[in-house]
N, CA, C and O atoms as a Maestro MAE file, in Angstrom:
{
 s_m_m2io_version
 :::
 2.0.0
}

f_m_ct {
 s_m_title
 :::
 protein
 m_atom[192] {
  # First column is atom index #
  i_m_mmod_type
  r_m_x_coord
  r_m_y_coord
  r_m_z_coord
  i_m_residue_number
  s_m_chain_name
  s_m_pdb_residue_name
  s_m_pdb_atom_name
  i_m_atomic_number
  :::
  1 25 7.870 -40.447 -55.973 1 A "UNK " " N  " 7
  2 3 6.476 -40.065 -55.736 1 A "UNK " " CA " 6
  3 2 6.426 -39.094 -54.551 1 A "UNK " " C  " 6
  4 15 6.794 -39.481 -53.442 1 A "UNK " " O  " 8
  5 25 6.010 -37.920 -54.737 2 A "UNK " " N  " 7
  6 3 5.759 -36.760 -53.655 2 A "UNK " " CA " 6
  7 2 4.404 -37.280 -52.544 2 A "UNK " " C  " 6
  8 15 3.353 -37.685 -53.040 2 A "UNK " " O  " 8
  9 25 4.575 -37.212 -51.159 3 A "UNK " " N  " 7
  10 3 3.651 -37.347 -50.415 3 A "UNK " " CA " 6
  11 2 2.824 -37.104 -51.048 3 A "UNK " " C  " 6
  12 15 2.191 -38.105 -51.386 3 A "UNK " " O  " 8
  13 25 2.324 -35.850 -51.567 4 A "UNK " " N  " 7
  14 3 0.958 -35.534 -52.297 4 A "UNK " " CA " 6
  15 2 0.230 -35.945 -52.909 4 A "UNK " " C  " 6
  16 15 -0.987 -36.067 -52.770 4 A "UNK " " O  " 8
  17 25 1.239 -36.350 -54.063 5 A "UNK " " N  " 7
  18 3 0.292 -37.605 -54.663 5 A "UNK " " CA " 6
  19 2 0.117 -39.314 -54.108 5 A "UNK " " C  " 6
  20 15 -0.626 -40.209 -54.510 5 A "UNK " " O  " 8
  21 25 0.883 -39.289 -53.304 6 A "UNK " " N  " 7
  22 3 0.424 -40.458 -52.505 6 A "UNK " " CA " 6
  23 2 -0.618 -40.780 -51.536 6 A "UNK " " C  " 6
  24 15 -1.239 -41.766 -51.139 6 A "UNK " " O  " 8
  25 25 -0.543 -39.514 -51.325 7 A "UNK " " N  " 7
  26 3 -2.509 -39.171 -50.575 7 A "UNK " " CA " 6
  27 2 -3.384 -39.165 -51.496 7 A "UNK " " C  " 6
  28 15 -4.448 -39.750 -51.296 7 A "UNK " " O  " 8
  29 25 -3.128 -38.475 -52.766 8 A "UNK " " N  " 7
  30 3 -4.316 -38.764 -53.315 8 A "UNK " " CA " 6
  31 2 -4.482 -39.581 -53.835 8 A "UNK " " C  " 6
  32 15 -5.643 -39.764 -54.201 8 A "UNK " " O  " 8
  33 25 -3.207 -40.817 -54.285 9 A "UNK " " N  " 7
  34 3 -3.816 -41.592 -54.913 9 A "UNK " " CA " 6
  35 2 -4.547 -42.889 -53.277 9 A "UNK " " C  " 6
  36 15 -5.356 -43.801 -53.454 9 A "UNK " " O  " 8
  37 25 -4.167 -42.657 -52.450 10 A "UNK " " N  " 7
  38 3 -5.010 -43.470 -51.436 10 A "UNK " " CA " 6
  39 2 -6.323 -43.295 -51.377 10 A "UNK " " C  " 6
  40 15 -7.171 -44.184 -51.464 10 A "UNK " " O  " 8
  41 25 -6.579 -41.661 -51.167 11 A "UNK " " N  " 7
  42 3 -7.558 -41.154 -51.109 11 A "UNK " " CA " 6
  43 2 -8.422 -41.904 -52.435 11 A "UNK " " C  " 6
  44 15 -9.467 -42.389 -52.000 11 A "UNK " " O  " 8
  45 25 -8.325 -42.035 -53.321 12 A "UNK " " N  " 7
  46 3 -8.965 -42.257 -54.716 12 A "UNK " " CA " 6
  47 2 -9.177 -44.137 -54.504 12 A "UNK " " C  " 6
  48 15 -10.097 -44.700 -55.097 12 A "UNK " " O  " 8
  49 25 -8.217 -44.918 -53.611 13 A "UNK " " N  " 7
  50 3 -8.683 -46.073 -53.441 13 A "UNK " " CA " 6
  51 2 -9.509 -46.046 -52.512 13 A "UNK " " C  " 6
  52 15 -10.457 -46.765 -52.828 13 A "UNK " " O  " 8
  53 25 -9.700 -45.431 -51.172 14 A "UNK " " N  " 7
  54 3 -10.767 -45.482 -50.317 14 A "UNK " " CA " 6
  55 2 -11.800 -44.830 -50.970 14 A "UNK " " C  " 6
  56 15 -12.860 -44.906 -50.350 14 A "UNK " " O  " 8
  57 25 -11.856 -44.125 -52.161 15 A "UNK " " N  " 7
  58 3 -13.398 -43.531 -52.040 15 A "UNK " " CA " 6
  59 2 -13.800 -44.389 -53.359 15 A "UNK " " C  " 6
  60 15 -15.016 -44.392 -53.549 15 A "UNK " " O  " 8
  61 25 -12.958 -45.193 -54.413 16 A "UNK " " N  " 7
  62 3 -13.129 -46.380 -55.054 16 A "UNK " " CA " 6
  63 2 -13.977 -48.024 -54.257 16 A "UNK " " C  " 6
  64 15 -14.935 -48.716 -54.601 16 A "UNK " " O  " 8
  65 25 -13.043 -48.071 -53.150 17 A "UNK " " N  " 7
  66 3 -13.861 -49.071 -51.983 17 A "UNK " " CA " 6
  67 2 -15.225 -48.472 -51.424 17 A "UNK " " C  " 6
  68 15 -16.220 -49.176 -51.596 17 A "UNK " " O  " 8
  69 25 -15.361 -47.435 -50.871 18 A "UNK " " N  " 7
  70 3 -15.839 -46.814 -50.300 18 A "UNK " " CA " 6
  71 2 -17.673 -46.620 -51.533 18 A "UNK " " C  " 6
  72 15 -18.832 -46.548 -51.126 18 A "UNK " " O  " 8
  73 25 -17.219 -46.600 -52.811 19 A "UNK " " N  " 7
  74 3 -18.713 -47.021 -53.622 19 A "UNK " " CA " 6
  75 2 -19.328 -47.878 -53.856 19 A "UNK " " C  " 6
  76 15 -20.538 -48.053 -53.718 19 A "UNK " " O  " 8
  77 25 -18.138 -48.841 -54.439 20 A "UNK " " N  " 7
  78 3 -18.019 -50.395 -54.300 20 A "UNK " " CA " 6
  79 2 -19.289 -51.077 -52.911 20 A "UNK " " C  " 6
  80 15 -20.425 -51.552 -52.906 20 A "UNK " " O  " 8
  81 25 -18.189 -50.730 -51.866 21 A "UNK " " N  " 7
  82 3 -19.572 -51.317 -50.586 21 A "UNK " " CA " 6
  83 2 -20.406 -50.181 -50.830 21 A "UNK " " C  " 6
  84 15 -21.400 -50.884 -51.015 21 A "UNK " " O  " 8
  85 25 -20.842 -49.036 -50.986 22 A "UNK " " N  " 7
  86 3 -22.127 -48.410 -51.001 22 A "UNK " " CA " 6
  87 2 -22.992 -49.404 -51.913 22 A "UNK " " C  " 6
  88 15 -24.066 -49.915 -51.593 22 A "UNK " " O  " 8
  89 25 -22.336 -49.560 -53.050 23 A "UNK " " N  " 7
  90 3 -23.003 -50.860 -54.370 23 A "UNK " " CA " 6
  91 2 -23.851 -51.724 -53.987 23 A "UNK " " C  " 6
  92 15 -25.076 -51.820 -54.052 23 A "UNK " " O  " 8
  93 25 -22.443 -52.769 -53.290 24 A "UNK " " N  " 7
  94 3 -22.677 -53.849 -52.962 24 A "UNK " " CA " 6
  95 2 -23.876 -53.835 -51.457 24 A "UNK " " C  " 6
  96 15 -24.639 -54.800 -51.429 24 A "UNK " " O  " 8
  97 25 -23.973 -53.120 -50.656 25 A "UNK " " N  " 7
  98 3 -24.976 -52.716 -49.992 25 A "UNK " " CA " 6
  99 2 -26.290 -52.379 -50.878 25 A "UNK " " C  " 6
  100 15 -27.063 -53.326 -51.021 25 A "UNK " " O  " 8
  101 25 -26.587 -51.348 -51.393 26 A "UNK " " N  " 7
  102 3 -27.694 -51.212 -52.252 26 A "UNK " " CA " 6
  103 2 -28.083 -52.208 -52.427 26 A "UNK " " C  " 6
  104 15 -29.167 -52.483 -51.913 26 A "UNK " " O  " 8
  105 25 -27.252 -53.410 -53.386 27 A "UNK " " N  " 7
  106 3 -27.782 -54.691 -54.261 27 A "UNK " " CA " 6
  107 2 -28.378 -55.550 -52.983 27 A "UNK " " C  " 6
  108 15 -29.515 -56.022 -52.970 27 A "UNK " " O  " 8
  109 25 -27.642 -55.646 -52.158 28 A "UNK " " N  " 7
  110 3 -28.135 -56.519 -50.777 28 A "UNK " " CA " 6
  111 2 -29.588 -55.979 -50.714 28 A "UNK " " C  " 6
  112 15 -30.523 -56.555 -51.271 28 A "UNK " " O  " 8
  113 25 -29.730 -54.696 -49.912 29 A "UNK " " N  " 7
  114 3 -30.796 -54.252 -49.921 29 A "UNK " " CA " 6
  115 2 -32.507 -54.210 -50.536 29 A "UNK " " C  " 6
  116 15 -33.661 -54.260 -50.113 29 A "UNK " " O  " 8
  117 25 -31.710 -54.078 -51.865 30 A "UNK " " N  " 7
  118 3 -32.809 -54.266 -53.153 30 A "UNK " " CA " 6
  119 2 -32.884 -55.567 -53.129 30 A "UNK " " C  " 6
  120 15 -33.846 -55.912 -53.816 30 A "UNK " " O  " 8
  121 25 -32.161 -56.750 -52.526 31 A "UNK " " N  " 7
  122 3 -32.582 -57.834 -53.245 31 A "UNK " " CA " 6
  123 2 -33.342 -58.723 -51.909 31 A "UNK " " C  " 6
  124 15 -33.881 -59.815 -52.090 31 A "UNK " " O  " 8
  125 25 -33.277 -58.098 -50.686 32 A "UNK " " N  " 7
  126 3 -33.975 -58.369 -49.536 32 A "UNK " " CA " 6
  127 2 -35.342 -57.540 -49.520 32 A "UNK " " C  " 6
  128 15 -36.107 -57.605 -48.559 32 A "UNK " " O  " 8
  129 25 -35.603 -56.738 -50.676 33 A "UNK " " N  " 7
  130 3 -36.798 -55.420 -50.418 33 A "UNK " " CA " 6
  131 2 -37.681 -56.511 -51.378 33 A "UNK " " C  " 6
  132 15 -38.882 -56.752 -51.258 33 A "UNK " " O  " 8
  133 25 -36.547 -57.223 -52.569 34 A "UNK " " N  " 7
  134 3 -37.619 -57.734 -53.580 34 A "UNK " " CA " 6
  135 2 -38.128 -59.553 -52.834 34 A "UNK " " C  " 6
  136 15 -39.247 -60.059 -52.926 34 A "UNK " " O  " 8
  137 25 -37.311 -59.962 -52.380 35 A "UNK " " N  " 7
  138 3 -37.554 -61.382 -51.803 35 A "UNK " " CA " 6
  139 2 -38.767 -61.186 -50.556 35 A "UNK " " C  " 6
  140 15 -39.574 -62.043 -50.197 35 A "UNK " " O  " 8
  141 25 -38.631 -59.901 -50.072 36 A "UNK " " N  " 7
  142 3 -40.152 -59.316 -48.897 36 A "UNK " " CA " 6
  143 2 -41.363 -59.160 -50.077 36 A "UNK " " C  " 6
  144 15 -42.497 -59.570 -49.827 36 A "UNK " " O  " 8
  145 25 -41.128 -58.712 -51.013 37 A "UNK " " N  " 7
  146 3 -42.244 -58.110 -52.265 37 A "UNK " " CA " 6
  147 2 -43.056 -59.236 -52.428 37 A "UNK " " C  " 6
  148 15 -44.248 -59.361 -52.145 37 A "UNK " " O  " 8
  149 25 -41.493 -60.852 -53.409 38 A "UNK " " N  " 7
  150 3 -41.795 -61.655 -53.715 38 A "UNK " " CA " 6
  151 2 -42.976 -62.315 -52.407 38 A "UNK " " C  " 6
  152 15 -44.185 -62.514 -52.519 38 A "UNK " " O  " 8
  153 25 -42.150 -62.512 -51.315 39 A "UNK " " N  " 7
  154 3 -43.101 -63.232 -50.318 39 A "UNK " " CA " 6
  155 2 -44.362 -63.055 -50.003 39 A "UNK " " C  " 6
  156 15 -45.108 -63.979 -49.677 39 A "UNK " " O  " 8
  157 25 -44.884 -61.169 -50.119 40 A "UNK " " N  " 7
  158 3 -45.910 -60.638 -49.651 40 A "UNK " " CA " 6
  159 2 -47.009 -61.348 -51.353 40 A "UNK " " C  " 6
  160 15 -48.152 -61.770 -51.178 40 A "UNK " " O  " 8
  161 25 -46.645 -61.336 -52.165 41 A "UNK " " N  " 7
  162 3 -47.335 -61.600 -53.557 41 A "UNK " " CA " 6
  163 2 -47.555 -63.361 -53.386 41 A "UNK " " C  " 6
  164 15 -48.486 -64.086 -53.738 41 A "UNK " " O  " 8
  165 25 -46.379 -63.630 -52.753 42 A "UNK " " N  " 7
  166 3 -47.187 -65.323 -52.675 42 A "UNK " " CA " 6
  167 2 -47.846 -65.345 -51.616 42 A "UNK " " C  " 6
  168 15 -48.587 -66.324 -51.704 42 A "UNK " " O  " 8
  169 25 -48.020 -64.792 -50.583 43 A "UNK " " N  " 7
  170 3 -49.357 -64.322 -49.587 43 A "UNK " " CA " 6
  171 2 -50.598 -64.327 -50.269 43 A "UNK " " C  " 6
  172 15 -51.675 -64.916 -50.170 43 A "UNK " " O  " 8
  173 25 -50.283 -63.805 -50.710 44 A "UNK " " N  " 7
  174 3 -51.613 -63.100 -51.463 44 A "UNK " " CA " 6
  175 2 -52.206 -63.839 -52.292 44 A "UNK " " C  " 6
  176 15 -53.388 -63.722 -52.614 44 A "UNK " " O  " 8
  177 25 -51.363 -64.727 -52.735 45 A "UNK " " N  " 7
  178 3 -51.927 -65.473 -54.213 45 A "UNK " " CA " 6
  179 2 -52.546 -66.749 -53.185 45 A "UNK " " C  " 6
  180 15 -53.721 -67.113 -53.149 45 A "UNK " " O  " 8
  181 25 -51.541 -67.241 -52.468 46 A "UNK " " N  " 7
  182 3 -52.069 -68.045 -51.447 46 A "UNK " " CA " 6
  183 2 -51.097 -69.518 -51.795 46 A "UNK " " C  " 6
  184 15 -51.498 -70.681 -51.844 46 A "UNK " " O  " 8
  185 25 -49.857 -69.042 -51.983 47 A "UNK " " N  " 7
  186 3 -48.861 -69.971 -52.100 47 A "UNK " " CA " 6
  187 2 -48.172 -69.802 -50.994 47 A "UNK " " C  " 6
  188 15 -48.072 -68.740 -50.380 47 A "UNK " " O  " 8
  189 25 -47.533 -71.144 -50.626 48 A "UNK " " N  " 7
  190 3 -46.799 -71.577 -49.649 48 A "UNK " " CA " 6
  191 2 -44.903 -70.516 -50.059 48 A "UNK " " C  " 6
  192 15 -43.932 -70.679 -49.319 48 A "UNK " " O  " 8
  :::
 }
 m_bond[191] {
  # First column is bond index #
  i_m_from
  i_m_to
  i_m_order
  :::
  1 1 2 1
  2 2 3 1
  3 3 4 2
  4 3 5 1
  5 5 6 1
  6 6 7 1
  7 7 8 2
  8 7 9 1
  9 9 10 1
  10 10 11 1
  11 11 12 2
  12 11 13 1
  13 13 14 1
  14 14 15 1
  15 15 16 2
  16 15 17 1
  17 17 18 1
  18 18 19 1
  19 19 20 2
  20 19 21 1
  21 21 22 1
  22 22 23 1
  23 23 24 2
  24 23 25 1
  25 25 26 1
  26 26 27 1
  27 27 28 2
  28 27 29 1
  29 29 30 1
  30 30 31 1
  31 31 32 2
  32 31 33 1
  33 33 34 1
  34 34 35 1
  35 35 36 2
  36 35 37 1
  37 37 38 1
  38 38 39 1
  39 39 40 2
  40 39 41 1
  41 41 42 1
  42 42 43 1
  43 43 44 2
  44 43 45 1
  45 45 46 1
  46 46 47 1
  47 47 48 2
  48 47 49 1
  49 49 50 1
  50 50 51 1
  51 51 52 2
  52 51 53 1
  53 53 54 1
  54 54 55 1
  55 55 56 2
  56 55 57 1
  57 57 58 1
  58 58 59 1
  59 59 60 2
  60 59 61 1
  61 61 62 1
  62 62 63 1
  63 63 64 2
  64 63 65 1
  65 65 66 1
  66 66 67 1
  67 67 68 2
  68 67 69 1
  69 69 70 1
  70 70 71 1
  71 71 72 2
  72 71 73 1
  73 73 74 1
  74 74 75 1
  75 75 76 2
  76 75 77 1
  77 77 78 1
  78 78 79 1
  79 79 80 2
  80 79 81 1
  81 81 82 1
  82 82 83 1
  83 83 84 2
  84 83 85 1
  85 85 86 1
  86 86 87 1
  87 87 88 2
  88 87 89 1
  89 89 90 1
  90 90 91 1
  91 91 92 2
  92 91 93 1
  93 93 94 1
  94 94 95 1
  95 95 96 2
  96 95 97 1
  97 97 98 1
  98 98 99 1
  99 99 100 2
  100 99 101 1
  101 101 102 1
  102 102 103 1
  103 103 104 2
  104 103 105 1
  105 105 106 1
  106 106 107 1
  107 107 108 2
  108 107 109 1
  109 109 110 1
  110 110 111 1
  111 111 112 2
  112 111 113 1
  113 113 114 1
  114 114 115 1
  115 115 116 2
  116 115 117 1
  117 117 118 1
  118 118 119 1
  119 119 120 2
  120 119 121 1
  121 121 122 1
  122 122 123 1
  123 123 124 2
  124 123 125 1
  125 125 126 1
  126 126 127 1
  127 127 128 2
  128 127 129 1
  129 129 130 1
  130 130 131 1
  131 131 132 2
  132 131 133 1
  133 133 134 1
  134 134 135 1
  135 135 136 2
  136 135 137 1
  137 137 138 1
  138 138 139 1
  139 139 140 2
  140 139 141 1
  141 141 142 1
  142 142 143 1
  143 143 144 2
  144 143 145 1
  145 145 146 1
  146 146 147 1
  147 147 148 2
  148 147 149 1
  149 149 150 1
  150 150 151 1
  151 151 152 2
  152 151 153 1
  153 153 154 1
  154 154 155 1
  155 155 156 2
  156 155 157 1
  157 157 158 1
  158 158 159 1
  159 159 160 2
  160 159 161 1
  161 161 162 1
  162 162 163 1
  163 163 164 2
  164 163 165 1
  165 165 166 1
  166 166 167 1
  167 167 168 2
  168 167 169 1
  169 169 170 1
  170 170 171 1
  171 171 172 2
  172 171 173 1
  173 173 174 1
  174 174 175 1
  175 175 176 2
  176 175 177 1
  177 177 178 1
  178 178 179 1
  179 179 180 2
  180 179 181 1
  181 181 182 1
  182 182 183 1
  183 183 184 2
  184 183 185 1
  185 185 186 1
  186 186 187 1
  187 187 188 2
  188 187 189 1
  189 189 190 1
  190 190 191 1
  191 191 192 2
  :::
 }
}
């Protein structure tokens, strides 16, 4: 295996990880944006 392609294939696992947590961030995100949504709607309705 030539250095070269051994960079890129690293390169191709960090930017594989590197979406992965972008993902897995998003989903966090979205699912703390919808549990604030959920909460503000049982406000409103006038549930505990």
């Amino acid at each position: 295996m030539f250095p070269v392609e051994a960079d890129a294939g690293l390169l191709g696992v960090l930017n594989l990880a590197n979406v992965r947590d972008r993902a897995v961030r998003a989903r966090a995100n979205f699912s703390a944006v919808g549990a604030e949504k959920a909460g503000i709607l049982a406000l409103h309705c006038g549930r505990p």
